[in-house]
XYZ file of C-alpha atoms in Angstrom:
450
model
C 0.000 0.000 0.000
C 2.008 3.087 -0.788
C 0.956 6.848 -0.393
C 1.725 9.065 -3.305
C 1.794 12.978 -3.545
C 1.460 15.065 -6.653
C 3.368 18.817 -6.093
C 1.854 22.029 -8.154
C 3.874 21.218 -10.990
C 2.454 18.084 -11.470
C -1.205 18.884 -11.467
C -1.001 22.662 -13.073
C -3.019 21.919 -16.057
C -5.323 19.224 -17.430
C -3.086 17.459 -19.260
C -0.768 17.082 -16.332
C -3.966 15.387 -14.798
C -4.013 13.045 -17.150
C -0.131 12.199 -16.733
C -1.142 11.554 -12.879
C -4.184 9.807 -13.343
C -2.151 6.896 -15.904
C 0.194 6.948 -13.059
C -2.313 6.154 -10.054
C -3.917 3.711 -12.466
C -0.781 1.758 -13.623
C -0.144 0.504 -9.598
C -3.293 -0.468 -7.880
C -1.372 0.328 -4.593
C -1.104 3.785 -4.825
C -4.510 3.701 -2.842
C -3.699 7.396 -1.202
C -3.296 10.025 -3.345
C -2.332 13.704 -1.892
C -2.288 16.770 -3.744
C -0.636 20.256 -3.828
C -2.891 23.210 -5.875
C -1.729 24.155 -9.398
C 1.742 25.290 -9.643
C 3.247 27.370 -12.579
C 2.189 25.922 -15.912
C 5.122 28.242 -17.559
C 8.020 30.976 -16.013
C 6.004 33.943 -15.912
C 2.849 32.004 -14.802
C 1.124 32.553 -11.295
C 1.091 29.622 -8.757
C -3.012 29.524 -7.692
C -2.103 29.326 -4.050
C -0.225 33.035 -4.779
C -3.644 33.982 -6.195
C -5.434 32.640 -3.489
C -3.003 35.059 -1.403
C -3.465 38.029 -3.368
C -7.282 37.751 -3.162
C -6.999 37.660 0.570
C -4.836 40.202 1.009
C -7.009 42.641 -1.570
C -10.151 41.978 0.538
C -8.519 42.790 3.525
C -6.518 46.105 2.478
C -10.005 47.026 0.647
C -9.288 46.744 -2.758
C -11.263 45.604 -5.509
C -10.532 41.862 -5.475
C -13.030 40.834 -8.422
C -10.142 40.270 -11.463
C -7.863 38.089 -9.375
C -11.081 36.217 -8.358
C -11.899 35.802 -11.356
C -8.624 34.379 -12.666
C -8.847 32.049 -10.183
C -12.115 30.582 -11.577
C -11.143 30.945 -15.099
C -7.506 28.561 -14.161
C -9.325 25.750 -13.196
C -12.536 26.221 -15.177
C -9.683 25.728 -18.229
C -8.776 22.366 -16.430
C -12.346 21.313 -15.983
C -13.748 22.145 -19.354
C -10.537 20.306 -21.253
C -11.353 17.079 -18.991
C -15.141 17.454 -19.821
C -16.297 17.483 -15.825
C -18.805 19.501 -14.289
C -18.850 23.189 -13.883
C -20.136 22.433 -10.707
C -16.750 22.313 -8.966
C -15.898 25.792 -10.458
C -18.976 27.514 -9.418
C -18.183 26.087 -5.479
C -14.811 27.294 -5.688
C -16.035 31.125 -6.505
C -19.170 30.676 -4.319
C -17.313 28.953 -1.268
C -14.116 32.296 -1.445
C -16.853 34.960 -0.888
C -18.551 32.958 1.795
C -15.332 33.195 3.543
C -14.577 37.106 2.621
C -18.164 37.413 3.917
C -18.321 35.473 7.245
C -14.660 35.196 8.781
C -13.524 37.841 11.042
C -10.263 36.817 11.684
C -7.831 37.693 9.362
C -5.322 34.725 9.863
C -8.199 32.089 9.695
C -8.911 33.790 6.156
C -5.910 33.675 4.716
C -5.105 29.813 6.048
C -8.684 29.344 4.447
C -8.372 31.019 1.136
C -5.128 29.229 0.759
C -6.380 25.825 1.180
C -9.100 26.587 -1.508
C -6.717 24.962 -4.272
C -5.607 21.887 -2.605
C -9.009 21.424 -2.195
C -10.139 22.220 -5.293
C -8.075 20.523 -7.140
C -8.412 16.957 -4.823
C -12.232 17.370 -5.883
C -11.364 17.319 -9.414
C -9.124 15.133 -9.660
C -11.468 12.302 -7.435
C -14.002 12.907 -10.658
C -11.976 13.140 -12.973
C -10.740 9.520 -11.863
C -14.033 8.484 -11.377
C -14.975 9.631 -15.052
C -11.949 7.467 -16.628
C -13.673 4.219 -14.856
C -11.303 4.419 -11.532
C -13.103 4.039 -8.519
C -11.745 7.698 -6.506
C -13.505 9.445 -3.727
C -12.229 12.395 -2.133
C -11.581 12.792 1.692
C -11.712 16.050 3.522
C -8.706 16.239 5.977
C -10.764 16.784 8.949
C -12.941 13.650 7.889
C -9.425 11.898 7.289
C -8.651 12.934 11.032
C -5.590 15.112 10.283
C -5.604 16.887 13.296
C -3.543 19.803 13.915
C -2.540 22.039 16.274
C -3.487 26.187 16.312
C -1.115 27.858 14.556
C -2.079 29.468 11.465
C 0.376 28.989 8.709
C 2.388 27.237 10.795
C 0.287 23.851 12.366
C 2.078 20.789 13.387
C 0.099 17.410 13.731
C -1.228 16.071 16.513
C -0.145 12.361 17.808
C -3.579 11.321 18.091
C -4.753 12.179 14.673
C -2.743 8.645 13.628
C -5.151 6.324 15.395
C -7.917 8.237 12.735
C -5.658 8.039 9.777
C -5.289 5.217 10.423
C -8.975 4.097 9.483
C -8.539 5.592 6.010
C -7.189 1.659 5.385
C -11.139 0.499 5.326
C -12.053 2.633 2.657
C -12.549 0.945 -0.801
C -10.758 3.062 -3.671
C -8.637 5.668 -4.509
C -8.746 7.884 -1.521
C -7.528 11.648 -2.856
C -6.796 14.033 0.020
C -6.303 17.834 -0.412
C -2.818 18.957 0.898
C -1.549 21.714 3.332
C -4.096 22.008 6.008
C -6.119 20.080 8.750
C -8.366 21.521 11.337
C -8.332 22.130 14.842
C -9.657 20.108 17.834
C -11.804 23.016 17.683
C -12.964 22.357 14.373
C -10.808 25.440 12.654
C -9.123 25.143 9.456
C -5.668 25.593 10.323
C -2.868 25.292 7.365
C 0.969 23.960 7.651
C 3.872 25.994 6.448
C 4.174 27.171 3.041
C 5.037 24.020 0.943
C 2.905 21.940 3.505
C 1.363 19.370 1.427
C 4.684 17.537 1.366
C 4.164 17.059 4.786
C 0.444 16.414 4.452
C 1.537 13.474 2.325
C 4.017 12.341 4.972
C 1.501 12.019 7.639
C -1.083 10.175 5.821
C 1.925 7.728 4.587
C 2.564 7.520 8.446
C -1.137 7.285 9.655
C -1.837 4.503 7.465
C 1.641 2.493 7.772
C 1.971 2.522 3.868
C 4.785 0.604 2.529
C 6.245 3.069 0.754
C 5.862 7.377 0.465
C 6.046 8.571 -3.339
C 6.492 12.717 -3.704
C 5.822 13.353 -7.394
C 7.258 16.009 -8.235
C 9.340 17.561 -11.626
C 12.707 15.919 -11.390
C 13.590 12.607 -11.581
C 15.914 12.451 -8.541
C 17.294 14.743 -6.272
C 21.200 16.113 -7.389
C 24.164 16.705 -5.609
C 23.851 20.451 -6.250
C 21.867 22.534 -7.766
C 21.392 22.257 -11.550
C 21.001 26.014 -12.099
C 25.096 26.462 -10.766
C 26.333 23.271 -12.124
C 25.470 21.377 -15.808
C 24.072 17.960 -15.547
C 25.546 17.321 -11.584
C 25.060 13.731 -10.481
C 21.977 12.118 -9.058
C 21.930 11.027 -5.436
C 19.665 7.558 -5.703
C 20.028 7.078 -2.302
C 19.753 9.372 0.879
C 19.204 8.786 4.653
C 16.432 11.206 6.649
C 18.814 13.066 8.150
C 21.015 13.985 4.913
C 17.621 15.026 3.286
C 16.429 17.089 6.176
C 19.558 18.600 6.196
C 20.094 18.921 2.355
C 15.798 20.735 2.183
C 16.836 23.101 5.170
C 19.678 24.128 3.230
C 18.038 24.928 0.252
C 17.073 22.193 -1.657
C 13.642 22.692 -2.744
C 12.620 19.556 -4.098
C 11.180 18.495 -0.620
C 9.669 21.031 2.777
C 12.178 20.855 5.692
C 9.630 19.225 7.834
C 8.186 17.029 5.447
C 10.123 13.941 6.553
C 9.434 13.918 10.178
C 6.332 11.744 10.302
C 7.362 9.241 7.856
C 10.935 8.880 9.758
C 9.060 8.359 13.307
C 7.054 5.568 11.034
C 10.320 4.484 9.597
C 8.191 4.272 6.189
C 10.931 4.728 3.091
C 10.200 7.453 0.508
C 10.921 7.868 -2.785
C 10.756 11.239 -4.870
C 10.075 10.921 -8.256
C 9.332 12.914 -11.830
C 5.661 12.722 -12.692
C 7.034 13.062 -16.321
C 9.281 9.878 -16.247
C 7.413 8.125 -13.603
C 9.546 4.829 -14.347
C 12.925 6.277 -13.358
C 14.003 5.136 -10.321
C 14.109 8.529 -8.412
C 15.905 8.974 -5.429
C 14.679 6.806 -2.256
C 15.264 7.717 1.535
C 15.405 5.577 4.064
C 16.667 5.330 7.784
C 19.958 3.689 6.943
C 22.452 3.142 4.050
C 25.482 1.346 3.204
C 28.323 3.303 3.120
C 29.834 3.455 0.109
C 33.282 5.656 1.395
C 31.905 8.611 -0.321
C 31.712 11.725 2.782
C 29.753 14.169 0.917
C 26.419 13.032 -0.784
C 25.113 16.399 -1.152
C 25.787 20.264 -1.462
C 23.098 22.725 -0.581
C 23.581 26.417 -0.726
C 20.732 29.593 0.587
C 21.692 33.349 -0.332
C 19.596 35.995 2.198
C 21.413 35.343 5.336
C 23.091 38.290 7.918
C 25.379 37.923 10.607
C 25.096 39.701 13.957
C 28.727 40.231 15.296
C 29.126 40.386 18.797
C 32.406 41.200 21.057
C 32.506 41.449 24.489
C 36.100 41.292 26.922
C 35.797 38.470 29.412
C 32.579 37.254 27.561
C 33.396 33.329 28.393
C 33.231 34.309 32.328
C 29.762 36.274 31.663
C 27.393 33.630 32.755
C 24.131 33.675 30.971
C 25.380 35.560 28.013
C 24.916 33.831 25.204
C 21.178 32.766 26.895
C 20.597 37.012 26.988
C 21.879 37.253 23.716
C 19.248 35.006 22.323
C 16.541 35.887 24.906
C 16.920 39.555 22.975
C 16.255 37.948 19.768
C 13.551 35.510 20.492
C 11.861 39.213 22.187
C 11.796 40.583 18.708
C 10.552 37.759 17.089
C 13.658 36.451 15.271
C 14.649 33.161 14.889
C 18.098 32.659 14.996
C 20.004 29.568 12.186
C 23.597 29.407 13.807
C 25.578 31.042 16.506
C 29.255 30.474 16.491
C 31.575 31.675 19.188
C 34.892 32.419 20.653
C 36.280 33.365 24.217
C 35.116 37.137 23.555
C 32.813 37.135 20.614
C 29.741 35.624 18.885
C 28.094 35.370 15.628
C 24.740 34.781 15.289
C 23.267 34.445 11.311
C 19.977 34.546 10.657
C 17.564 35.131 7.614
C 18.150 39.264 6.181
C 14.253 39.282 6.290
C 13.932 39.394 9.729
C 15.334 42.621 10.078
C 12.711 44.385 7.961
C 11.925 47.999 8.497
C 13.350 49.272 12.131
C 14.100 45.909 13.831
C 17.915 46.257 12.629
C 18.157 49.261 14.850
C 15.938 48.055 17.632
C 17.997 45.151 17.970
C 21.724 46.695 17.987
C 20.331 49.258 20.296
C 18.917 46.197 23.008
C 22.259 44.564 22.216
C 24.550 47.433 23.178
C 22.890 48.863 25.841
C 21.305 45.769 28.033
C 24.448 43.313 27.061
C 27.442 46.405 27.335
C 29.072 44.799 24.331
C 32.504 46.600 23.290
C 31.223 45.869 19.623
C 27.858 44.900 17.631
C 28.120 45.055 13.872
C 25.685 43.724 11.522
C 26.550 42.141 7.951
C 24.230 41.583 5.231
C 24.719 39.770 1.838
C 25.554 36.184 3.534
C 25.021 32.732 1.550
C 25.426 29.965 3.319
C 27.054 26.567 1.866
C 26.324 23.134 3.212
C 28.582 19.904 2.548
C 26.266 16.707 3.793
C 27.006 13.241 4.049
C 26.238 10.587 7.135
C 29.181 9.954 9.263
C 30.851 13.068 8.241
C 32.434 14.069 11.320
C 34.265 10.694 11.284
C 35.589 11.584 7.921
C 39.148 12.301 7.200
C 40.439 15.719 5.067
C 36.627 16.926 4.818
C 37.555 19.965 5.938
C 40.963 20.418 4.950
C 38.914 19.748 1.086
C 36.910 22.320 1.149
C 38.688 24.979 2.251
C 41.186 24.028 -0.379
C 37.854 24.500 -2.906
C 37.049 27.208 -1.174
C 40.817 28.737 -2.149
C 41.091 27.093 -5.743
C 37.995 29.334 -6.090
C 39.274 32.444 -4.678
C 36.335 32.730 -1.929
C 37.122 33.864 1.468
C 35.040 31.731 3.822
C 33.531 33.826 6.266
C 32.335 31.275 8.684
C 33.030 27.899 9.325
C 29.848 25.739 11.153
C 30.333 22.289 12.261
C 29.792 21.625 15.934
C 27.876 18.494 16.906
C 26.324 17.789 13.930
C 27.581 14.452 12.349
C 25.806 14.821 9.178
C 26.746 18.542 8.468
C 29.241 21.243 7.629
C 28.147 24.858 7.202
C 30.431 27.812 5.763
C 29.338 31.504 5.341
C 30.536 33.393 2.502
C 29.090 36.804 0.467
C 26.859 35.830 -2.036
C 28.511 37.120 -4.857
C 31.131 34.438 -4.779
C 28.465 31.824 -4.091
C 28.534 30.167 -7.608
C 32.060 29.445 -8.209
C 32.536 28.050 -4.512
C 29.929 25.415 -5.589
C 31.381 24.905 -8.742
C 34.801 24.417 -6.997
C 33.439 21.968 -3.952
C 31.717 20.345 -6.497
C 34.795 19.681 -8.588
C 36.655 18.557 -5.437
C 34.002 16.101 -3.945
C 32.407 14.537 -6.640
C 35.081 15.066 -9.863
C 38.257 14.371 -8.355
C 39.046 10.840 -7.559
């Protein structure tokens, strides 16, 4: 019994429904079927959760919001008309966004609401459009699925007893199609994961109902060793461990959400990420455990947008409670912080550019100077951060002593070095501008050079 997810760019258009309704029909165990809404069909095209967005955002700023609603009808009446279903569908989708402009007060419950009108959209299509081809289908609500979720808007986890529920999905006969992103309350509010959510969605019905296997459909055919848009035709990685993936989709990798492997790894369930356009390639599976096969870096992940808060203070290391003050101050003003190297009398800590929108630069060197009496407090923007992964790595021989000698054949001054305790992991900090021809260089190093 296997569990397979279908991302935007998968179901963007009618004839990318098709594509994914050969593939559910070609393995009569892909009984669970998750789906994101409809991503880009081209570049310059408009994802329909960003719509979804806009239309929220117009409505609640007072504009007119009656164009973007009406694109929004008009991109999946296109899908609906070209598969010959009902206009039914279409006419709930425009009827069911101003019910919710009309009747919910609170802002965040709107915006989690409007954006989990195209998961949910699109699961109801594609349930009839399966049933239309002769495939049994019938689409589940998530709170009728018992995806339960805790109340954070934008940001729910799942709750440990929504499994038992899931759990029951088993008894139904079928295709079961399930709308991604969201779940509801105990409450009985629709509450939405983080941005890229149904990945995880997918993971937790794969974990609720003990599937053999997780498939995430998406447009590659396996995940790379580094980015494709820095280096021509890298190598595929065909197999990864949880932890090197988590690591590698924190770090930039955007073929998979950060959190999206948590409930499948507590499950121990394998998954397997694979192109919807070339579903018979063998794609890249992750399990809990590997062979090792001698190599110490499986993967290279790189982010640009990251600043570093510099902090010196004489006699810091006999300050007790500094570094806890230091982030106390930050978690005050509502920033998260990624990685906080020290020394004896100083201390970085990076963390994302975005979070010091507006005045929260100043607010924050201003708490920092005058409630920590630092000597100095210097901010620096225009960070990218590089990270070599590979199981075992700290155990490794010359991993370090390799990339830096990259780092140098490339001419890139590394800016900070990030290792710690992490035995999967090895971070370095370096200006952006120099970000491509470091991971052309580590690249040549770890994977060209035998």
């Amino acid at each position: 019994m296997k569990v397979a997810k279908f991302g935007g760019s998968s179901v963007a258009d009618s004839s990318m429904l098709g594509q994914v309704a050969s593939i559910i029909e070609a393995d009569q165990d892909r009984k669970f079927i998750v789906v994101s809404a409809p991503g880009k069909r081209y570049d310059d095209d408009v994802k329909v959760t960003d719509l979804f967005i806009q239309l929220g955002e117009q409505y609640d700023s007072g504009q007119n919001y009656e164009e973007t609603l009406f694109k929004i009808s008009q991109r999946f009446m296109s899908i609906t008309e070209e598969l010959e279903l009902s206009k039914d569908i279409v006419a709930r989708i425009e009827n069911e966004s101003r019910r919710l402009l009309r009747e919910t007060t609170n802002t965040t419950h709107l915006m989690d609401a409007l954006k989990a009108m195209g998961e949910d959209s699109l699961a109801r299509i594609l349930s009839a459009y399966l049933n239309k081809r002769g495939t049994k289908a019938t689409y589940v609500n998530p709170k009728d699925a018992g995806v339960i979720v805790s109340s954070d808007p934008s940001g729910a986890q799942i709750l440990e007893k929504s499994y038992e529920q899931i759990h029951r999905l088993r008894e139904r006969e079928g295709v079961v199609v399930i709308p991604g992103f969201f779940g509801y309350t105990e409450a009985g509010v629709l509450t939405a994961f983080p941005r890229g959510g149904s990945d995880i969605s997918g993971s937790i019905i794969a974990a609720g109902v003990q599937a053999e296997l997780y498939e995430n459909f998406t447009d590659v055919s396996s995940v790379y060793c580094v980015n494709p848009k820095i280096v021509d035709r890298p190598k595929e990685i065909h197999t990864l461990t949880y932890k090197e993936m988590r690591e590698l989709s924190y770090a930039g990798f955007s073929v998979f959400h950060d959190e999206a492997l948590i409930p499948a790894f507590k499950k121990n369930i394998p998954v397997c990420i694979k192109n919807t356009n070339d579903p018979d390639c063998r794609g890249t599976m992750i399990v809990a455990s590997k062979k090792d096969n001698g190599q110490p870096v499986v993967g290279i992940a790189s982010d640009t947008g990251f600043s570093t808060i510099y902090v010196r203070k004489y006699l810091m290391n006999r300050e007790i409670g500094f570094g806890q003050n230091l982030l106390r101050i930050l978690a005050e003003e509502n920033i998260s912080f990624e990685h906080a190297p020290s020394g004896i009398d100083d201390m970085s800590v990076i963390i994302r550019t975005e979070d010091l929108k507006g005045d929260k630069e100043e607010t924050l060197m201003n708490r920092i100077k005058n409630e920590l009496q630092v000597d100095t407090v210097d901010v620096t923007h225009g960070l990218a951060m590089i990270m070599l992964v590979g199981e075992g790595m700290s155990n490794r021989l010359n991993v370090a002593s390799k990339a830096t000698k990259a780092f140098a054949e490339a001419d890139v001054n590394i800016d900070m070095i990030n290792q710690g305790s992490s035995e999967v992991s090895m971070m370095f900090g370096i200006y952006e501008e120099n970000l491509n021809e470091a991971i052309k260089s580590l690249y040549q190093e770890f994977f060209l050079t035998e």
